[in-house]
CSV table of C-alpha atoms and ligand atoms in Angstrom, one decimal:
chain,number,residue,atom,x,y,z
A,24,UNK,CA,7.4,-20.6,42.0
A,25,UNK,CA,3.5,-20.6,41.9
A,26,UNK,CA,1.2,-21.2,44.8
A,27,UNK,CA,0.9,-25.0,45.4
A,28,UNK,CA,-2.2,-26.8,44.3
A,29,UNK,CA,-2.1,-29.1,47.2
A,30,UNK,CA,-5.1,-31.1,46.6
A,31,UNK,CA,-6.8,-33.2,49.2
A,32,UNK,CA,-7.2,-36.2,47.2
A,33,UNK,CA,-8.6,-38.3,50.2
A,34,UNK,CA,-9.4,-37.7,53.8
A,35,UNK,CA,-6.4,-39.3,55.0
A,36,UNK,CA,-3.6,-38.7,52.3
A,37,UNK,CA,-2.7,-35.4,50.6
A,38,UNK,CA,-0.5,-35.0,47.6
A,39,UNK,CA,2.1,-32.2,47.8
A,40,UNK,CA,3.3,-31.2,44.4
A,41,UNK,CA,7.0,-30.5,44.6
A,42,UNK,CA,7.2,-28.7,41.3
A,43,UNK,CA,10.4,-30.6,40.3
A,44,UNK,CA,11.9,-28.7,37.4
A,45,UNK,CA,9.1,-26.3,37.5
A,46,UNK,CA,7.1,-29.1,36.3
A,47,UNK,CA,3.3,-29.9,37.6
A,48,UNK,CA,2.9,-33.6,38.8
A,49,UNK,CA,6.2,-34.7,38.3
A,50,UNK,CA,7.6,-35.4,42.0
A,51,UNK,CA,5.3,-35.8,44.9
A,52,UNK,CA,5.4,-36.0,48.5
A,53,UNK,CA,2.3,-37.4,50.5
A,54,UNK,CA,1.0,-36.0,53.9
A,55,UNK,CA,-0.9,-38.5,56.0
A,56,UNK,CA,-2.8,-37.6,58.8
A,57,UNK,CA,-1.8,-40.3,61.5
A,58,UNK,CA,-3.5,-40.7,65.0
A,59,UNK,CA,-0.4,-39.2,66.4
A,60,UNK,CA,0.1,-36.3,64.1
A,61,UNK,CA,1.2,-35.5,60.3
A,62,UNK,CA,3.5,-38.0,58.7
A,63,UNK,CA,5.2,-37.7,55.4
A,64,UNK,CA,5.8,-40.3,52.7
A,65,UNK,CA,8.9,-39.1,50.6
A,66,UNK,CA,10.1,-35.6,51.0
A,67,UNK,CA,11.6,-34.9,47.7
A,68,UNK,CA,14.8,-33.3,46.4
A,69,UNK,CA,16.7,-31.0,48.6
A,70,UNK,CA,16.2,-28.0,46.2
A,71,UNK,CA,12.4,-28.8,46.2
A,72,UNK,CA,12.3,-28.0,50.1
A,73,UNK,CA,10.7,-24.6,49.6
A,74,UNK,CA,7.9,-26.1,47.6
A,75,UNK,CA,7.6,-29.0,50.2
A,76,UNK,CA,7.3,-26.2,53.0
A,77,UNK,CA,4.7,-24.3,51.0
A,78,UNK,CA,2.7,-27.4,50.4
A,79,UNK,CA,2.8,-27.9,54.2
A,80,UNK,CA,1.8,-24.3,54.9
A,81,UNK,CA,-1.2,-24.5,52.9
A,82,UNK,CA,-2.4,-27.3,55.0
A,83,UNK,CA,-1.5,-25.2,58.3
A,84,UNK,CA,1.7,-27.3,59.1
A,85,UNK,CA,5.3,-26.8,59.2
A,86,UNK,CA,8.3,-29.0,58.9
A,87,UNK,CA,9.0,-29.3,62.4
A,88,UNK,CA,5.4,-30.8,62.7
A,89,UNK,CA,6.7,-33.9,60.9
A,90,UNK,CA,7.9,-36.3,63.3
A,91,UNK,CA,7.9,-39.4,60.9
A,92,UNK,CA,9.2,-39.7,57.4
A,93,UNK,CA,8.6,-42.8,55.2
A,94,UNK,CA,11.1,-43.1,52.4
A,95,UNK,CA,10.6,-45.6,49.5
A,96,UNK,CA,14.4,-45.4,48.7
A,97,UNK,CA,17.3,-42.9,48.8
A,98,UNK,CA,17.4,-41.6,45.2
A,99,UNK,CA,17.6,-37.9,45.4
A,100,UNK,CA,14.1,-37.2,43.8
A,101,UNK,CA,12.5,-39.0,46.7
A,102,UNK,CA,14.8,-38.8,49.7
A,103,UNK,CA,17.1,-35.6,49.0
A,104,UNK,CA,15.4,-33.3,51.6
A,105,UNK,CA,15.7,-36.0,54.4
A,106,UNK,CA,18.5,-33.9,56.1
A,107,UNK,CA,16.3,-30.9,56.4
A,108,UNK,CA,13.6,-33.0,57.6
A,109,UNK,CA,15.4,-35.0,60.1
A,110,UNK,CA,17.2,-31.7,61.6
A,111,UNK,CA,13.5,-30.2,61.8
A,112,UNK,CA,12.8,-33.1,64.2
A,113,UNK,CA,11.7,-36.1,62.1
A,114,UNK,CA,12.6,-39.9,62.5
A,115,UNK,CA,13.1,-41.3,58.8
A,116,UNK,CA,12.1,-45.1,58.1
A,117,UNK,CA,14.0,-46.6,55.4
A,118,UNK,CA,15.3,-49.9,53.8
A,119,UNK,CA,18.3,-51.2,55.7
A,120,UNK,CA,20.7,-50.7,52.5
A,121,UNK,CA,19.7,-47.2,52.3
A,122,UNK,CA,20.0,-46.1,55.9
A,123,UNK,CA,23.9,-45.8,56.2
A,124,UNK,CA,23.8,-43.4,53.4
A,125,UNK,CA,21.4,-40.8,55.0
A,126,UNK,CA,23.6,-40.8,57.9
A,127,UNK,CA,26.9,-40.4,55.9
A,128,UNK,CA,25.7,-39.2,52.3
A,129,UNK,CA,29.4,-38.8,50.9
A,130,UNK,CA,29.6,-41.7,48.8
A,131,UNK,CA,26.2,-41.5,47.6
A,132,UNK,CA,26.6,-37.8,46.7
A,133,UNK,CA,30.0,-38.1,45.0
A,134,UNK,CA,28.5,-40.9,42.7
A,135,UNK,CA,25.3,-38.5,42.2
A,136,UNK,CA,27.6,-35.9,41.0
A,137,UNK,CA,29.5,-38.1,38.6
A,138,UNK,CA,26.0,-39.2,37.0
A,139,UNK,CA,24.1,-36.0,37.3
A,140,UNK,CA,26.6,-33.4,36.5
A,141,UNK,CA,24.8,-30.0,36.4
A,142,UNK,CA,21.5,-31.6,37.0
A,143,UNK,CA,22.5,-32.0,40.5
A,144,UNK,CA,23.3,-28.4,41.4
A,145,UNK,CA,20.3,-27.0,39.1
A,146,UNK,CA,17.4,-29.4,40.2
A,147,UNK,CA,18.1,-32.1,42.8
A,148,UNK,CA,20.5,-30.2,45.4
A,149,UNK,CA,22.7,-31.9,47.9
A,150,UNK,CA,21.4,-34.4,50.5
A,151,UNK,CA,22.5,-33.5,53.9
A,152,UNK,CA,23.5,-35.8,56.8
A,153,UNK,CA,21.0,-37.1,59.2
A,154,UNK,CA,21.6,-37.8,63.1
A,155,UNK,CA,22.1,-41.8,63.3
A,156,UNK,CA,19.5,-42.0,65.9
A,157,UNK,CA,16.9,-40.4,63.6
A,158,UNK,CA,17.4,-42.9,60.8
A,159,UNK,CA,15.5,-46.2,61.4
A,160,UNK,CA,16.4,-49.2,59.1
A,161,UNK,CA,13.2,-51.0,58.3
A,162,UNK,CA,13.3,-54.8,57.2
A,163,UNK,CA,11.0,-56.3,54.7
A,164,UNK,CA,7.4,-57.0,56.4
A,165,UNK,CA,8.3,-55.1,59.3
A,166,UNK,CA,5.5,-52.9,60.7
A,167,UNK,CA,5.5,-49.5,62.3
A,168,UNK,CA,2.6,-48.9,64.3
A,169,UNK,CA,1.3,-45.1,65.0
A,170,UNK,CA,-1.5,-45.6,67.3
A,171,UNK,CA,-4.2,-47.7,65.0
A,172,UNK,CA,-2.4,-46.9,61.8
A,173,UNK,CA,0.1,-49.1,60.5
A,174,UNK,CA,3.0,-48.9,57.9
A,175,UNK,CA,4.4,-52.2,56.5
A,176,UNK,CA,7.7,-52.3,54.6
A,177,UNK,CA,7.2,-54.0,51.4
A,178,UNK,CA,10.7,-55.0,49.9
A,179,UNK,CA,10.4,-54.0,46.3
A,180,UNK,CA,13.6,-54.3,44.3
A,181,UNK,CA,14.4,-53.9,40.7
A,182,UNK,CA,14.5,-50.1,40.4
A,183,UNK,CA,16.9,-50.1,43.2
A,184,UNK,CA,18.4,-52.6,45.6
A,185,UNK,CA,17.2,-50.5,48.7
A,186,UNK,CA,13.4,-50.1,47.7
A,187,UNK,CA,10.4,-50.4,49.7
A,188,UNK,CA,6.6,-49.7,49.0
A,189,UNK,CA,4.7,-48.7,52.0
A,190,UNK,CA,1.5,-50.2,52.9
A,191,UNK,CA,-0.7,-48.2,55.2
A,192,UNK,CA,-3.7,-49.7,56.8
A,193,UNK,CA,-6.0,-47.7,59.1
A,194,UNK,CA,-9.7,-48.3,60.0
A,195,UNK,CA,-10.1,-51.0,57.3
A,196,UNK,CA,-8.6,-48.9,54.5
A,197,UNK,CA,-5.4,-50.0,52.8
A,198,UNK,CA,-3.1,-47.7,50.9
A,199,UNK,CA,0.2,-48.5,49.0
A,200,UNK,CA,2.8,-46.0,48.2
A,201,UNK,CA,4.8,-47.7,45.6
A,202,UNK,CA,7.7,-45.1,45.1
A,203,UNK,CA,9.1,-46.3,41.5
A,204,UNK,CA,7.9,-49.8,41.7
A,205,UNK,CA,4.7,-49.2,39.6
A,206,UNK,CA,6.6,-46.9,37.1
A,207,UNK,CA,5.6,-43.1,36.5
A,208,UNK,CA,2.7,-41.5,34.7
A,209,UNK,CA,2.4,-38.7,32.3
A,210,UNK,CA,0.0,-36.1,34.1
A,211,UNK,CA,-3.6,-36.2,33.0
A,212,UNK,CA,-3.2,-39.6,31.3
A,213,UNK,CA,-2.6,-43.4,32.3
A,214,UNK,CA,0.3,-43.8,30.2
A,215,UNK,CA,3.3,-45.5,32.2
A,216,UNK,CA,6.8,-44.5,31.9
A,217,UNK,CA,9.8,-46.4,33.5
A,218,UNK,CA,12.8,-45.0,35.3
A,219,UNK,CA,15.3,-47.8,34.4
A,220,UNK,CA,18.1,-46.1,36.1
A,221,UNK,CA,21.6,-47.1,36.8
A,222,UNK,CA,23.3,-48.8,38.8
A,223,UNK,CA,20.9,-51.5,40.2
A,224,UNK,CA,18.2,-51.7,37.5
A,225,UNK,CA,17.2,-55.5,37.8
A,226,UNK,CA,14.1,-56.3,35.4
A,227,UNK,CA,13.3,-59.8,37.0
A,228,UNK,CA,13.3,-58.6,40.4
A,229,UNK,CA,11.3,-55.6,39.3
A,230,UNK,CA,8.7,-57.9,37.7
A,231,UNK,CA,8.5,-59.6,41.2
A,232,UNK,CA,8.1,-56.4,42.8
A,233,UNK,CA,5.1,-55.1,40.5
A,234,UNK,CA,3.6,-58.5,41.3
A,235,UNK,CA,4.0,-58.0,45.1
A,236,UNK,CA,2.5,-54.6,44.8
A,237,UNK,CA,-0.4,-55.9,43.1
A,238,UNK,CA,-1.0,-58.7,45.5
A,239,UNK,CA,-1.4,-56.3,48.3
A,240,UNK,CA,-5.0,-55.5,46.9
A,241,UNK,CA,-4.9,-52.1,48.3
A,242,UNK,CA,-7.7,-49.7,48.0
A,243,UNK,CA,-5.5,-47.1,46.5
A,244,UNK,CA,-2.0,-46.9,44.7
A,245,UNK,CA,-0.1,-43.6,45.3
A,246,UNK,CA,2.7,-43.0,42.8
A,247,UNK,CA,5.7,-40.7,43.7
A,248,UNK,CA,5.5,-39.7,40.1
A,249,UNK,CA,2.6,-38.9,40.3
A,250,UNK,CA,-0.5,-39.1,42.6
A,251,UNK,CA,-3.1,-41.7,43.0
A,252,UNK,CA,-4.1,-44.2,40.5
A,253,UNK,CA,-7.7,-45.0,39.9
A,254,UNK,CA,-7.4,-48.5,38.1
A,255,UNK,CA,-4.5,-50.0,39.7
A,256,UNK,CA,-4.8,-53.5,38.3
A,257,UNK,CA,-4.6,-51.9,34.6
A,258,UNK,CA,-1.9,-49.7,35.5
A,259,UNK,CA,0.2,-52.4,37.1
A,260,UNK,CA,-0.4,-54.7,34.1
A,261,UNK,CA,0.8,-51.8,31.8
A,262,UNK,CA,3.9,-51.2,33.8
A,263,UNK,CA,4.6,-54.9,34.0
A,264,UNK,CA,4.2,-55.2,30.2
A,265,UNK,CA,6.2,-52.1,29.4
A,266,UNK,CA,9.1,-53.2,31.6
A,267,UNK,CA,9.2,-56.5,29.5
A,268,UNK,CA,9.1,-54.6,26.1
A,269,UNK,CA,11.1,-51.7,27.0
A,270,UNK,CA,14.2,-53.8,28.5
A,271,UNK,CA,13.9,-56.3,25.5
A,272,UNK,CA,14.2,-53.2,23.2
A,273,UNK,CA,17.2,-51.7,25.1
A,274,UNK,CA,18.8,-55.3,25.1
A,275,UNK,CA,18.5,-55.6,21.4
A,276,UNK,CA,19.7,-52.0,20.5
A,277,UNK,CA,22.6,-52.3,22.9
A,278,UNK,CA,23.7,-55.8,21.5
A,279,UNK,CA,27.3,-54.9,20.4
A,280,UNK,CA,26.3,-57.3,17.1
A,281,UNK,CA,24.0,-54.4,15.8
A,282,UNK,CA,27.0,-52.1,15.7
A,283,UNK,CA,25.0,-49.1,16.6
A,284,UNK,CA,26.7,-45.9,17.7
A,285,UNK,CA,25.6,-44.4,21.0
A,286,UNK,CA,23.8,-41.7,18.9
A,287,UNK,CA,22.0,-44.3,16.8
A,288,UNK,CA,20.8,-46.3,20.0
A,289,UNK,CA,19.4,-42.7,21.5
A,290,UNK,CA,17.6,-41.9,18.2
A,291,UNK,CA,16.0,-45.3,17.9
A,292,UNK,CA,15.0,-45.5,21.5
A,293,UNK,CA,13.4,-42.0,21.4
A,294,UNK,CA,11.6,-42.9,18.3
A,295,UNK,CA,10.2,-46.1,19.6
A,296,UNK,CA,9.0,-44.3,22.6
A,297,UNK,CA,7.3,-41.5,20.5
A,298,UNK,CA,5.7,-44.0,18.5
A,299,UNK,CA,4.4,-46.0,21.4
A,300,UNK,CA,3.2,-42.6,23.0
A,301,UNK,CA,1.5,-41.6,19.7
A,302,UNK,CA,-0.5,-45.2,19.4
A,303,UNK,CA,-1.9,-44.2,23.1
A,304,UNK,CA,-2.9,-40.6,21.7
A,305,UNK,CA,-0.3,-39.1,24.0
A,306,UNK,CA,0.7,-35.5,22.8
A,307,UNK,CA,4.2,-35.6,21.9
A,308,UNK,CA,5.0,-32.1,23.6
A,309,UNK,CA,3.7,-33.6,26.8
A,310,UNK,CA,6.0,-36.6,26.1
A,311,UNK,CA,9.0,-34.5,25.4
A,312,UNK,CA,8.6,-32.4,28.5
A,313,UNK,CA,8.6,-35.2,30.8
A,314,UNK,CA,10.8,-37.5,29.1
A,315,UNK,CA,13.8,-35.2,28.1
A,316,UNK,CA,17.0,-36.4,26.9
A,317,UNK,CA,18.1,-37.0,30.4
A,318,UNK,CA,15.2,-39.8,30.9
A,319,UNK,CA,16.6,-41.6,27.7
A,320,UNK,CA,20.2,-41.3,28.6
A,321,UNK,CA,19.7,-42.4,32.2
A,322,UNK,CA,17.7,-45.3,30.9
A,323,UNK,CA,20.3,-46.4,28.6
A,324,UNK,CA,23.0,-46.2,31.1
A,325,UNK,CA,20.8,-48.4,33.7
A,326,UNK,CA,20.4,-50.9,30.8
A,327,UNK,CA,24.0,-51.0,30.0
A,328,UNK,CA,24.9,-51.6,33.6
A,329,UNK,CA,22.0,-54.2,33.8
A,330,UNK,CA,23.3,-56.2,30.7
A,331,UNK,CA,26.8,-55.7,31.7
A,332,UNK,CA,26.1,-57.5,35.2
A,333,UNK,CA,24.0,-60.2,33.4
A,334,UNK,CA,26.9,-61.1,31.2
A,335,UNK,CA,25.1,-60.3,28.2
B,406,ZN,ZN1,11.8,-41.7,41.2
């Protein structure tokens, strides 16, 4: 693993690159300097813990300095290292539907091992349990006050049924950490991609959530995948339009009447995405690096579950 390029993007917030799968700018954790010490937003996968610790070390910190951890949701690329963080002394703040799984991850991990297979052991790693008294369930709109800094939970469902964005306000500044609500961005571009994952994908709720994030009128939007967004209005508009288009495409490809095989669905979905990327002058190699087969397979699985639930 190379030395971390932790870049101080802002005097309050530093993005830590967790080098997920050895890739740059794929999965982030954010270090926020609160009036009562360093705070983490997201902690990444369990297997990225060494990268998280290196990133903290580059800032003169260690894991035991982190007393508060805000999680957008409990998917393993965001919250897999939570057990390590709480055992080192952090209290984790999370959506009420996510909280029980951090205390007892057994059900979450057995479904993760079914869904991810080898990917789990190779890249994500296993979430360890956290002491119950260090997991705080936070309702929509609830505020966690740290001196003059506040973190407000903004329930943002659609990607998952247990997702919060976090609005951080301090000295007149407003920052929103959107988790997966605003989608993901290919490094060095403004090209949005979407994790339409099973089992809780809900495009209607997701659209409402994108609007909610936009309505916060934050000074800056921070993506877990990956980093600060300069033109948040354009980015959210693109994410919303893509969510609409991509779900409509998957609905039509997965319609039984088309009679497509699973392989044909995959091929058509991938070539649609490649064409879209090329329209945006995206290097196909960059697209392939960040959107591997796993990305398309898991989006197809997510859409299949959604359409089944929607009864169509
Ligand atoms: Zn994610």
